[in-house]
Amino acid sequence: ARRPVGSPPRLPPLTVSLGDAAEGSNAEANGSIMVEGALQDRTMRNSNPWRPLVTEHRAMSEEEVLELTDAMLRLELATDQSKLAANVLAGRLISCRQAGSVLSMIKVGLVQRIVAFDILAGRLQDVPEGLPHVLAPLPEHIQADVELRILRCSG
């Protein structure tokens, strides 16, 4: 369902910080990354951030993807960015265009490949039509591998 034209409601900002969660804080510690804000309730506790449990299949909204990419920009390490993406995307579906936005935040090709293989493959809603959006931010030398993996997972 599409929103009517106009100003979309703004979600509270996703706060990301490194370190331990303070006692009494409403932040959720996940490894070395704390997440609080609108997406906190949708992140899942799992010991393996690369393969979160899929228990709900709800599509990410544009606002949620924007919030995620903004939070990813505030993190310096590509590994921290990928952990955040894994936690926020746990159990969620995402469009290929949105996935391309998430991948474009990560500047290390190897980590982009890991995110595409282990986090995004199997969550994409509009494969194969939207596949060019996923491949666009990737270095040329990994595009073929990622394309093959995504097509295998979606079919």
Tab-separated table of N, CA and C in Angstrom:
chain	number	residue	atom	x	y	z
A	1	ALA	N	0.835	-1.186	0.000
A	1	ALA	CA	0.000	0.000	0.000
A	1	ALA	C	0.875	1.242	0.000
A	2	ARG	N	0.557	2.155	-0.860
A	2	ARG	CA	1.345	3.383	-0.974
A	2	ARG	C	0.765	4.470	-0.084
A	3	ARG	N	1.659	5.310	0.433
A	3	ARG	CA	1.240	6.450	1.252
A	3	ARG	C	0.731	7.548	0.330
A	4	PRO	N	-0.225	8.334	0.799
A	4	PRO	CA	-0.650	9.487	0.005
A	4	PRO	C	0.502	10.472	-0.126
A	5	VAL	N	0.469	11.232	-1.191
A	5	VAL	CA	1.519	12.226	-1.435
A	5	VAL	C	1.497	13.238	-0.304
A	6	GLY	N	2.647	13.594	0.155
A	6	GLY	CA	2.755	14.549	1.253
A	6	GLY	C	3.959	14.201	2.095
A	7	SER	N	4.051	14.800	3.205
A	7	SER	CA	5.178	14.576	4.095
A	7	SER	C	4.961	13.298	4.892
A	8	PRO	N	5.866	12.293	4.726
A	8	PRO	CA	5.700	11.063	5.497
A	8	PRO	C	6.044	11.297	6.961
A	9	PRO	N	5.424	10.529	7.845
A	9	PRO	CA	5.764	10.691	9.267
A	9	PRO	C	7.210	10.279	9.500
A	10	ARG	N	7.905	10.993	10.333
A	10	ARG	CA	9.300	10.672	10.653
A	10	ARG	C	9.331	9.741	11.842
A	11	LEU	N	10.123	8.705	11.719
A	11	LEU	CA	10.320	7.783	12.822
A	11	LEU	C	11.341	8.383	13.776
A	12	PRO	N	11.294	8.013	15.047
A	12	PRO	CA	12.352	8.474	15.945
A	12	PRO	C	13.688	7.966	15.422
A	13	PRO	N	14.756	8.710	15.583
A	13	PRO	CA	16.042	8.307	15.015
A	13	PRO	C	16.553	7.013	15.647
A	14	LEU	N	17.232	6.222	14.829
A	14	LEU	CA	17.876	5.010	15.293
A	14	LEU	C	19.216	5.424	15.866
A	15	THR	N	19.433	5.149	17.136
A	15	THR	CA	20.668	5.523	17.800
A	15	THR	C	21.581	4.314	17.825
A	16	VAL	N	22.778	4.487	17.325
A	16	VAL	CA	23.743	3.405	17.276
A	16	VAL	C	24.989	3.873	17.991
A	17	SER	N	25.481	3.049	18.897
A	17	SER	CA	26.734	3.383	19.563
A	17	SER	C	27.502	2.106	19.824
A	18	LEU	N	28.792	2.253	19.962
A	18	LEU	CA	29.646	1.103	20.237
A	18	LEU	C	29.902	1.038	21.724
A	19	GLY	N	29.996	-0.155	22.248
A	19	GLY	CA	30.291	-0.313	23.663
A	19	GLY	C	29.176	-1.048	24.367
A	20	ASP	N	29.235	-1.069	25.689
A	20	ASP	CA	28.250	-1.782	26.491
A	20	ASP	C	27.046	-0.902	26.758
A	21	ALA	N	25.881	-1.544	26.817
A	21	ALA	CA	24.653	-0.809	27.144
A	21	ALA	C	24.684	-0.449	28.622
A	22	ALA	N	24.307	0.760	28.924
A	22	ALA	CA	24.253	1.187	30.320
A	22	ALA	C	23.055	0.532	30.991
A	23	GLU	N	23.207	0.207	32.248
A	23	GLU	CA	22.086	-0.373	32.971
A	23	GLU	C	20.970	0.646	33.045
A	24	GLY	N	19.745	0.162	32.852
A	24	GLY	CA	18.601	1.047	32.889
A	24	GLY	C	18.331	1.735	31.553
A	25	SER	N	19.240	1.600	30.607
A	25	SER	CA	19.035	2.182	29.287
A	25	SER	C	18.057	1.320	28.517
A	26	ASN	N	17.348	1.911	27.548
A	26	ASN	CA	16.479	1.084	26.746
A	26	ASN	C	17.189	0.630	25.478
A	27	ALA	N	18.500	0.684	25.473
A	27	ALA	CA	19.281	0.206	24.341
A	27	ALA	C	19.454	-1.299	24.433
A	28	GLU	N	19.514	-1.923	23.296
A	28	GLU	CA	19.706	-3.362	23.235
A	28	GLU	C	21.136	-3.616	22.788
A	29	ALA	N	21.904	-4.319	23.587
A	29	ALA	CA	23.277	-4.616	23.218
A	29	ALA	C	23.281	-5.843	22.335
A	30	ASN	N	23.970	-5.762	21.220
A	30	ASN	CA	24.094	-6.903	20.331
A	30	ASN	C	25.547	-6.953	19.904
A	31	GLY	N	26.323	-7.820	20.511
A	31	GLY	CA	27.748	-7.818	20.276
A	31	GLY	C	28.295	-6.510	20.786
A	32	SER	N	28.950	-5.768	19.900
A	32	SER	CA	29.488	-4.485	20.324
A	32	SER	C	28.629	-3.322	19.845
A	33	ILE	N	27.453	-3.603	19.290
A	33	ILE	CA	26.610	-2.538	18.751
A	33	ILE	C	25.329	-2.451	19.559
A	34	MET	N	24.966	-1.229	19.946
A	34	MET	CA	23.702	-1.022	20.654
A	34	MET	C	22.740	-0.342	19.693
A	35	VAL	N	21.508	-0.789	19.702
A	35	VAL	CA	20.491	-0.233	18.832
A	35	VAL	C	19.355	0.247	19.710
A	36	GLU	N	18.951	1.492	19.536
A	36	GLU	CA	17.742	1.955	20.206
A	36	GLU	C	17.002	2.850	19.238
A	37	GLY	N	15.739	2.955	19.411
A	37	GLY	CA	14.919	3.749	18.510
A	37	GLY	C	13.797	2.907	17.951
A	38	ALA	N	13.233	3.353	16.845
A	38	ALA	CA	12.052	2.710	16.283
A	38	ALA	C	12.314	1.278	15.855
A	39	LEU	N	13.521	0.976	15.398
A	39	LEU	CA	13.790	-0.372	14.914
A	39	LEU	C	14.213	-1.330	16.015
A	40	GLN	N	14.422	-0.842	17.230
A	40	GLN	CA	14.883	-1.710	18.306
A	40	GLN	C	13.929	-2.872	18.539
A	41	ASP	N	12.641	-2.617	18.522
A	41	ASP	CA	11.671	-3.658	18.791
A	41	ASP	C	11.692	-4.744	17.727
A	42	ARG	N	12.158	-4.414	16.535
A	42	ARG	CA	12.143	-5.385	15.460
A	42	ARG	C	13.460	-6.126	15.297
A	43	THR	N	14.497	-5.732	16.029
A	43	THR	CA	15.728	-6.503	15.970
A	43	THR	C	15.549	-7.742	16.830
A	44	MET	N	16.222	-8.800	16.471
A	44	MET	CA	16.029	-10.075	17.155
A	44	MET	C	17.320	-10.473	17.857
A	45	ARG	N	17.190	-11.066	19.000
A	45	ARG	CA	18.364	-11.551	19.721
A	45	ARG	C	18.756	-12.891	19.132
A	46	ASN	N	19.988	-12.983	18.685
A	46	ASN	CA	20.492	-14.203	18.084
A	46	ASN	C	22.004	-14.174	18.220
A	47	SER	N	22.586	-15.300	18.543
A	47	SER	CA	24.028	-15.340	18.748
A	47	SER	C	24.799	-15.255	17.435
A	48	ASN	N	24.171	-15.507	16.301
A	48	ASN	CA	24.850	-15.441	15.021
A	48	ASN	C	24.281	-14.285	14.205
A	49	PRO	N	24.959	-13.124	14.174
A	49	PRO	CA	24.407	-11.975	13.468
A	49	PRO	C	24.365	-12.155	11.955
A	50	TRP	N	25.120	-13.106	11.415
A	50	TRP	CA	25.132	-13.285	9.965
A	50	TRP	C	23.909	-14.034	9.472
A	51	ARG	N	23.317	-14.863	10.297
A	51	ARG	CA	22.143	-15.638	9.907
A	51	ARG	C	21.049	-15.482	10.948
A	52	PRO	N	20.417	-14.300	11.022
A	52	PRO	CA	19.365	-14.107	12.016
A	52	PRO	C	18.185	-15.036	11.744
A	53	LEU	N	17.457	-15.379	12.797
A	53	LEU	CA	16.273	-16.202	12.655
A	53	LEU	C	15.207	-15.426	11.897
A	54	VAL	N	14.527	-16.091	10.979
A	54	VAL	CA	13.457	-15.449	10.235
A	54	VAL	C	12.144	-15.941	10.822
A	55	THR	N	11.461	-15.071	11.548
A	55	THR	CA	10.205	-15.465	12.164
A	55	THR	C	9.040	-14.613	11.683
A	56	GLU	N	9.303	-13.434	11.167
A	56	GLU	CA	8.229	-12.621	10.614
A	56	GLU	C	8.665	-12.201	9.232
A	57	HIS	N	7.728	-12.072	8.344
A	57	HIS	CA	8.057	-11.711	6.969
A	57	HIS	C	7.322	-10.441	6.596
A	58	ARG	N	7.752	-9.341	7.166
A	58	ARG	CA	7.131	-8.050	6.905
A	58	ARG	C	8.112	-7.214	6.103
A	59	ALA	N	7.616	-6.535	5.107
A	59	ALA	CA	8.469	-5.721	4.242
A	59	ALA	C	8.958	-4.473	4.981
A	60	MET	N	10.170	-4.079	4.672
A	60	MET	CA	10.736	-2.849	5.222
A	60	MET	C	10.084	-1.661	4.521
A	61	SER	N	9.723	-0.650	5.273
A	61	SER	CA	9.196	0.575	4.683
A	61	SER	C	10.363	1.448	4.227
A	62	GLU	N	10.058	2.416	3.390
A	62	GLU	CA	11.090	3.351	2.936
A	62	GLU	C	11.692	4.105	4.117
A	63	GLU	N	10.866	4.479	5.074
A	63	GLU	CA	11.353	5.215	6.246
A	63	GLU	C	12.317	4.360	7.065
A	64	GLU	N	12.009	3.073	7.212
A	64	GLU	CA	12.880	2.185	7.975
A	64	GLU	C	14.216	1.976	7.276
A	65	VAL	N	14.190	1.868	5.948
A	65	VAL	CA	15.440	1.702	5.201
A	65	VAL	C	16.272	2.978	5.296
A	66	LEU	N	15.630	4.133	5.207
A	66	LEU	CA	16.349	5.400	5.351
A	66	LEU	C	16.980	5.508	6.736
A	67	GLU	N	16.248	5.107	7.742
A	67	GLU	CA	16.762	5.126	9.111
A	67	GLU	C	17.964	4.191	9.249
A	68	LEU	N	17.867	3.004	8.650
A	68	LEU	CA	18.975	2.043	8.684
A	68	LEU	C	20.205	2.596	7.976
A	69	THR	N	20.032	3.145	6.776
A	69	THR	CA	21.194	3.650	6.039
A	69	THR	C	21.822	4.847	6.750
A	70	ASP	N	21.010	5.695	7.366
A	70	ASP	CA	21.559	6.813	8.149
A	70	ASP	C	22.397	6.297	9.319
A	71	ALA	N	21.903	5.267	9.986
A	71	ALA	CA	22.644	4.692	11.111
A	71	ALA	C	23.926	4.021	10.628
A	72	MET	N	23.872	3.384	9.468
A	72	MET	CA	25.072	2.746	8.920
A	72	MET	C	26.149	3.777	8.592
A	73	LEU	N	25.740	4.934	8.124
A	73	LEU	CA	26.703	5.993	7.802
A	73	LEU	C	27.461	6.471	9.033
A	74	ARG	N	26.831	6.379	10.194
A	74	ARG	CA	27.478	6.839	11.427
A	74	ARG	C	28.494	5.830	11.962
A	75	LEU	N	28.508	4.627	11.411
A	75	LEU	CA	29.477	3.617	11.841
A	75	LEU	C	30.686	3.648	10.921
A	76	GLU	N	31.868	3.505	11.487
A	76	GLU	CA	33.084	3.585	10.688
A	76	GLU	C	33.475	2.253	10.062
A	77	LEU	N	33.287	1.156	10.782
A	77	LEU	CA	33.739	-0.146	10.298
A	77	LEU	C	32.660	-0.848	9.482
A	78	ALA	N	33.075	-1.420	8.355
A	78	ALA	CA	32.141	-2.156	7.504
A	78	ALA	C	31.558	-3.362	8.240
A	79	THR	N	32.330	-3.968	9.121
A	79	THR	CA	31.807	-5.110	9.880
A	79	THR	C	30.706	-4.671	10.838
A	80	ASP	N	30.851	-3.498	11.453
A	80	ASP	CA	29.792	-2.971	12.315
A	80	ASP	C	28.547	-2.643	11.496
A	81	GLN	N	28.750	-2.098	10.300
A	81	GLN	CA	27.622	-1.798	9.428
A	81	GLN	C	26.870	-3.080	9.054
A	82	SER	N	27.615	-4.141	8.762
A	82	SER	CA	26.965	-5.392	8.369
A	82	SER	C	26.225	-6.031	9.544
A	83	LYS	N	26.769	-5.927	10.745
A	83	LYS	CA	26.073	-6.458	11.924
A	83	LYS	C	24.771	-5.701	12.174
A	84	LEU	N	24.825	-4.384	12.040
A	84	LEU	CA	23.623	-3.583	12.205
A	84	LEU	C	22.570	-3.969	11.164
A	85	ALA	N	22.991	-4.102	9.904
A	85	ALA	CA	22.063	-4.497	8.841
A	85	ALA	C	21.456	-5.865	9.133
A	86	ALA	N	22.271	-6.807	9.592
A	86	ALA	CA	21.770	-8.149	9.911
A	86	ALA	C	20.717	-8.088	11.003
A	87	ASN	N	20.962	-7.301	12.027
A	87	ASN	CA	20.014	-7.204	13.143
A	87	ASN	C	18.712	-6.523	12.734
A	88	VAL	N	18.810	-5.448	11.994
A	88	VAL	CA	17.612	-4.708	11.608
A	88	VAL	C	16.794	-5.485	10.573
A	89	LEU	N	17.468	-6.194	9.677
A	89	LEU	CA	16.766	-6.922	8.618
A	89	LEU	C	16.297	-8.311	9.040
A	90	ALA	N	16.590	-8.711	10.258
A	90	ALA	CA	16.193	-10.048	10.723
A	90	ALA	C	14.695	-10.243	10.556
A	91	GLY	N	14.319	-11.263	9.804
A	91	GLY	CA	12.920	-11.593	9.615
A	91	GLY	C	12.158	-10.656	8.709
A	92	ARG	N	12.840	-9.810	7.994
A	92	ARG	CA	12.179	-8.802	7.162
A	92	ARG	C	12.427	-9.082	5.683
A	93	LEU	N	11.548	-8.589	4.860
A	93	LEU	CA	11.715	-8.612	3.417
A	93	LEU	C	12.132	-7.220	2.976
A	94	ILE	N	12.843	-7.163	1.856
A	94	ILE	CA	13.358	-5.887	1.378
A	94	ILE	C	13.320	-5.903	-0.145
A	95	SER	N	13.068	-4.752	-0.747
A	95	SER	CA	13.081	-4.674	-2.211
A	95	SER	C	14.526	-4.613	-2.689
A	96	CYS	N	14.734	-4.927	-3.947
A	96	CYS	CA	16.087	-4.873	-4.502
A	96	CYS	C	16.639	-3.451	-4.492
A	97	ARG	N	15.792	-2.464	-4.733
A	97	ARG	CA	16.247	-1.071	-4.696
A	97	ARG	C	16.703	-0.691	-3.293
A	98	GLN	N	15.938	-1.115	-2.287
A	98	GLN	CA	16.320	-0.849	-0.900
A	98	GLN	C	17.607	-1.588	-0.552
A	99	ALA	N	17.746	-2.812	-1.022
A	99	ALA	CA	18.968	-3.593	-0.765
A	99	ALA	C	20.186	-2.907	-1.385
A	100	GLY	N	20.010	-2.335	-2.583
A	100	GLY	CA	21.100	-1.590	-3.209
A	100	GLY	C	21.514	-0.395	-2.365
A	101	SER	N	20.548	0.267	-1.743
A	101	SER	CA	20.861	1.400	-0.853
A	101	SER	C	21.665	0.932	0.352
A	102	VAL	N	21.280	-0.197	0.921
A	102	VAL	CA	22.001	-0.742	2.079
A	102	VAL	C	23.425	-1.115	1.664
A	103	LEU	N	23.575	-1.792	0.534
A	103	LEU	CA	24.914	-2.198	0.075
A	103	LEU	C	25.792	-0.994	-0.258
A	104	SER	N	25.197	0.082	-0.729
A	104	SER	CA	25.996	1.254	-1.098
A	104	SER	C	26.592	1.957	0.128
A	105	MET	N	26.069	1.698	1.320
A	105	MET	CA	26.615	2.283	2.541
A	105	MET	C	27.924	1.604	2.943
A	106	ILE	N	28.117	0.365	2.497
A	106	ILE	CA	29.303	-0.416	2.851
A	106	ILE	C	30.335	-0.213	1.752
A	107	LYS	N	31.520	0.222	2.133
A	107	LYS	CA	32.535	0.575	1.136
A	107	LYS	C	33.565	-0.529	0.889
A	108	VAL	N	33.500	-1.624	1.608
A	108	VAL	CA	34.451	-2.720	1.435
A	108	VAL	C	33.760	-3.833	0.651
A	109	GLY	N	34.298	-4.146	-0.539
A	109	GLY	CA	33.678	-5.123	-1.426
A	109	GLY	C	33.466	-6.486	-0.808
A	110	LEU	N	34.431	-6.967	-0.033
A	110	LEU	CA	34.291	-8.283	0.592
A	110	LEU	C	33.121	-8.296	1.573
A	111	VAL	N	32.964	-7.246	2.344
A	111	VAL	CA	31.853	-7.174	3.299
A	111	VAL	C	30.532	-7.005	2.544
A	112	GLN	N	30.534	-6.271	1.440
A	112	GLN	CA	29.329	-6.174	0.613
A	112	GLN	C	28.905	-7.563	0.136
A	113	ARG	N	29.870	-8.344	-0.289
A	113	ARG	CA	29.583	-9.712	-0.775
A	113	ARG	C	28.999	-10.557	0.352
A	114	ILE	N	29.570	-10.465	1.536
A	114	ILE	CA	29.068	-11.215	2.687
A	114	ILE	C	27.639	-10.803	3.012
A	115	VAL	N	27.376	-9.507	3.018
A	115	VAL	CA	26.027	-9.016	3.305
A	115	VAL	C	25.052	-9.501	2.231
A	116	ALA	N	25.442	-9.410	0.976
A	116	ALA	CA	24.566	-9.859	-0.112
A	116	ALA	C	24.290	-11.359	-0.005
A	117	PHE	N	25.319	-12.162	0.294
A	117	PHE	CA	25.169	-13.615	0.382
A	117	PHE	C	24.381	-14.037	1.616
A	118	ASP	N	24.779	-13.537	2.776
A	118	ASP	CA	24.270	-14.074	4.039
A	118	ASP	C	23.093	-13.313	4.635
A	119	ILE	N	22.897	-12.074	4.240
A	119	ILE	CA	21.825	-11.283	4.851
A	119	ILE	C	20.712	-10.996	3.848
A	120	LEU	N	21.076	-10.573	2.650
A	120	LEU	CA	20.060	-10.142	1.688
A	120	LEU	C	19.474	-11.272	0.848
A	121	ALA	N	20.296	-12.240	0.453
A	121	ALA	CA	19.792	-13.335	-0.383
A	121	ALA	C	18.675	-14.056	0.361
A	122	GLY	N	17.573	-14.264	-0.293
A	122	GLY	CA	16.427	-14.902	0.335
A	122	GLY	C	15.440	-13.927	0.960
A	123	ARG	N	15.803	-12.649	1.062
A	123	ARG	CA	14.911	-11.629	1.638
A	123	ARG	C	14.379	-10.673	0.568
A	124	LEU	N	14.881	-10.800	-0.640
A	124	LEU	CA	14.551	-9.838	-1.692
A	124	LEU	C	13.196	-10.153	-2.313
A	125	GLN	N	12.372	-9.129	-2.464
A	125	GLN	CA	11.005	-9.306	-2.929
A	125	GLN	C	10.849	-9.321	-4.440
A	126	ASP	N	11.667	-8.595	-5.158
A	126	ASP	CA	11.416	-8.390	-6.586
A	126	ASP	C	12.543	-8.897	-7.486
A	127	VAL	N	13.009	-10.112	-7.198
A	127	VAL	CA	14.021	-10.756	-8.031
A	127	VAL	C	13.259	-11.499	-9.125
A	128	PRO	N	13.668	-11.504	-10.345
A	128	PRO	CA	14.891	-10.970	-10.948
A	128	PRO	C	14.769	-9.547	-11.483
A	129	GLU	N	13.552	-8.983	-11.509
A	129	GLU	CA	13.363	-7.657	-12.115
A	129	GLU	C	14.234	-6.591	-11.471
A	130	GLY	N	14.358	-6.603	-10.158
A	130	GLY	CA	15.087	-5.551	-9.457
A	130	GLY	C	16.557	-5.846	-9.236
A	131	LEU	N	17.036	-6.977	-9.725
A	131	LEU	CA	18.421	-7.388	-9.470
A	131	LEU	C	19.468	-6.338	-9.863
A	132	PRO	N	19.297	-5.586	-10.955
A	132	PRO	CA	20.305	-4.558	-11.273
A	132	PRO	C	20.520	-3.540	-10.143
A	133	HIS	N	19.487	-3.263	-9.344
A	133	HIS	CA	19.635	-2.328	-8.221
A	133	HIS	C	20.567	-2.891	-7.146
A	134	VAL	N	20.524	-4.202	-6.939
A	134	VAL	CA	21.391	-4.842	-5.942
A	134	VAL	C	22.830	-4.864	-6.443
A	135	LEU	N	23.015	-5.131	-7.730
A	135	LEU	CA	24.357	-5.286	-8.288
A	135	LEU	C	25.077	-3.958	-8.521
A	136	ALA	N	24.335	-2.873	-8.700
A	136	ALA	CA	24.939	-1.580	-9.051
A	136	ALA	C	26.023	-1.099	-8.082
A	137	PRO	N	25.839	-1.172	-6.756
A	137	PRO	CA	26.883	-0.650	-5.862
A	137	PRO	C	28.069	-1.604	-5.663
A	138	LEU	N	28.006	-2.805	-6.219
A	138	LEU	CA	29.052	-3.805	-5.997
A	138	LEU	C	30.206	-3.650	-6.981
A	139	PRO	N	31.426	-3.981	-6.544
A	139	PRO	CA	32.552	-4.009	-7.483
A	139	PRO	C	32.282	-5.051	-8.576
A	140	GLU	N	32.763	-4.776	-9.776
A	140	GLU	CA	32.499	-5.649	-10.919
A	140	GLU	C	32.898	-7.098	-10.684
A	141	HIS	N	34.008	-7.316	-10.000
A	141	HIS	CA	34.517	-8.673	-9.849
A	141	HIS	C	33.674	-9.559	-8.935
A	142	ILE	N	32.736	-9.012	-8.174
A	142	ILE	CA	31.874	-9.858	-7.333
A	142	ILE	C	30.423	-9.880	-7.802
A	143	GLN	N	30.099	-9.106	-8.817
A	143	GLN	CA	28.713	-9.028	-9.273
A	143	GLN	C	28.176	-10.372	-9.757
A	144	ALA	N	28.970	-11.118	-10.512
A	144	ALA	CA	28.491	-12.400	-11.054
A	144	ALA	C	28.189	-13.390	-9.929
A	145	ASP	N	29.073	-13.471	-8.925
A	145	ASP	CA	28.843	-14.377	-7.790
A	145	ASP	C	27.574	-14.006	-7.037
A	146	VAL	N	27.404	-12.722	-6.773
A	146	VAL	CA	26.243	-12.260	-6.029
A	146	VAL	C	24.969	-12.508	-6.827
A	147	GLU	N	25.007	-12.220	-8.111
A	147	GLU	CA	23.824	-12.450	-8.960
A	147	GLU	C	23.413	-13.924	-8.947
A	148	LEU	N	24.382	-14.811	-9.097
A	148	LEU	CA	24.095	-16.246	-9.097
A	148	LEU	C	23.501	-16.690	-7.760
A	149	ARG	N	24.068	-16.227	-6.660
A	149	ARG	CA	23.586	-16.612	-5.323
A	149	ARG	C	22.157	-16.111	-5.078
A	150	ILE	N	21.895	-14.872	-5.451
A	150	ILE	CA	20.557	-14.304	-5.251
A	150	ILE	C	19.524	-15.037	-6.101
A	151	LEU	N	19.875	-15.335	-7.341
A	151	LEU	CA	18.939	-16.056	-8.215
A	151	LEU	C	18.670	-17.460	-7.683
A	152	ARG	N	19.680	-18.113	-7.150
A	152	ARG	CA	19.497	-19.442	-6.556
A	152	ARG	C	18.580	-19.400	-5.330
A	153	CYS	N	18.790	-18.393	-4.501
A	153	CYS	CA	18.001	-18.277	-3.257
A	153	CYS	C	16.554	-17.867	-3.521
A	154	SER	N	16.320	-17.170	-4.613
A	154	SER	CA	14.959	-16.698	-4.873
A	154	SER	C	14.138	-17.686	-5.685
A	155	GLY	N	14.786	-18.631	-6.302
A	155	GLY	CA	14.055	-19.537	-7.189
A	155	GLY	C	13.871	-20.849	-6.586
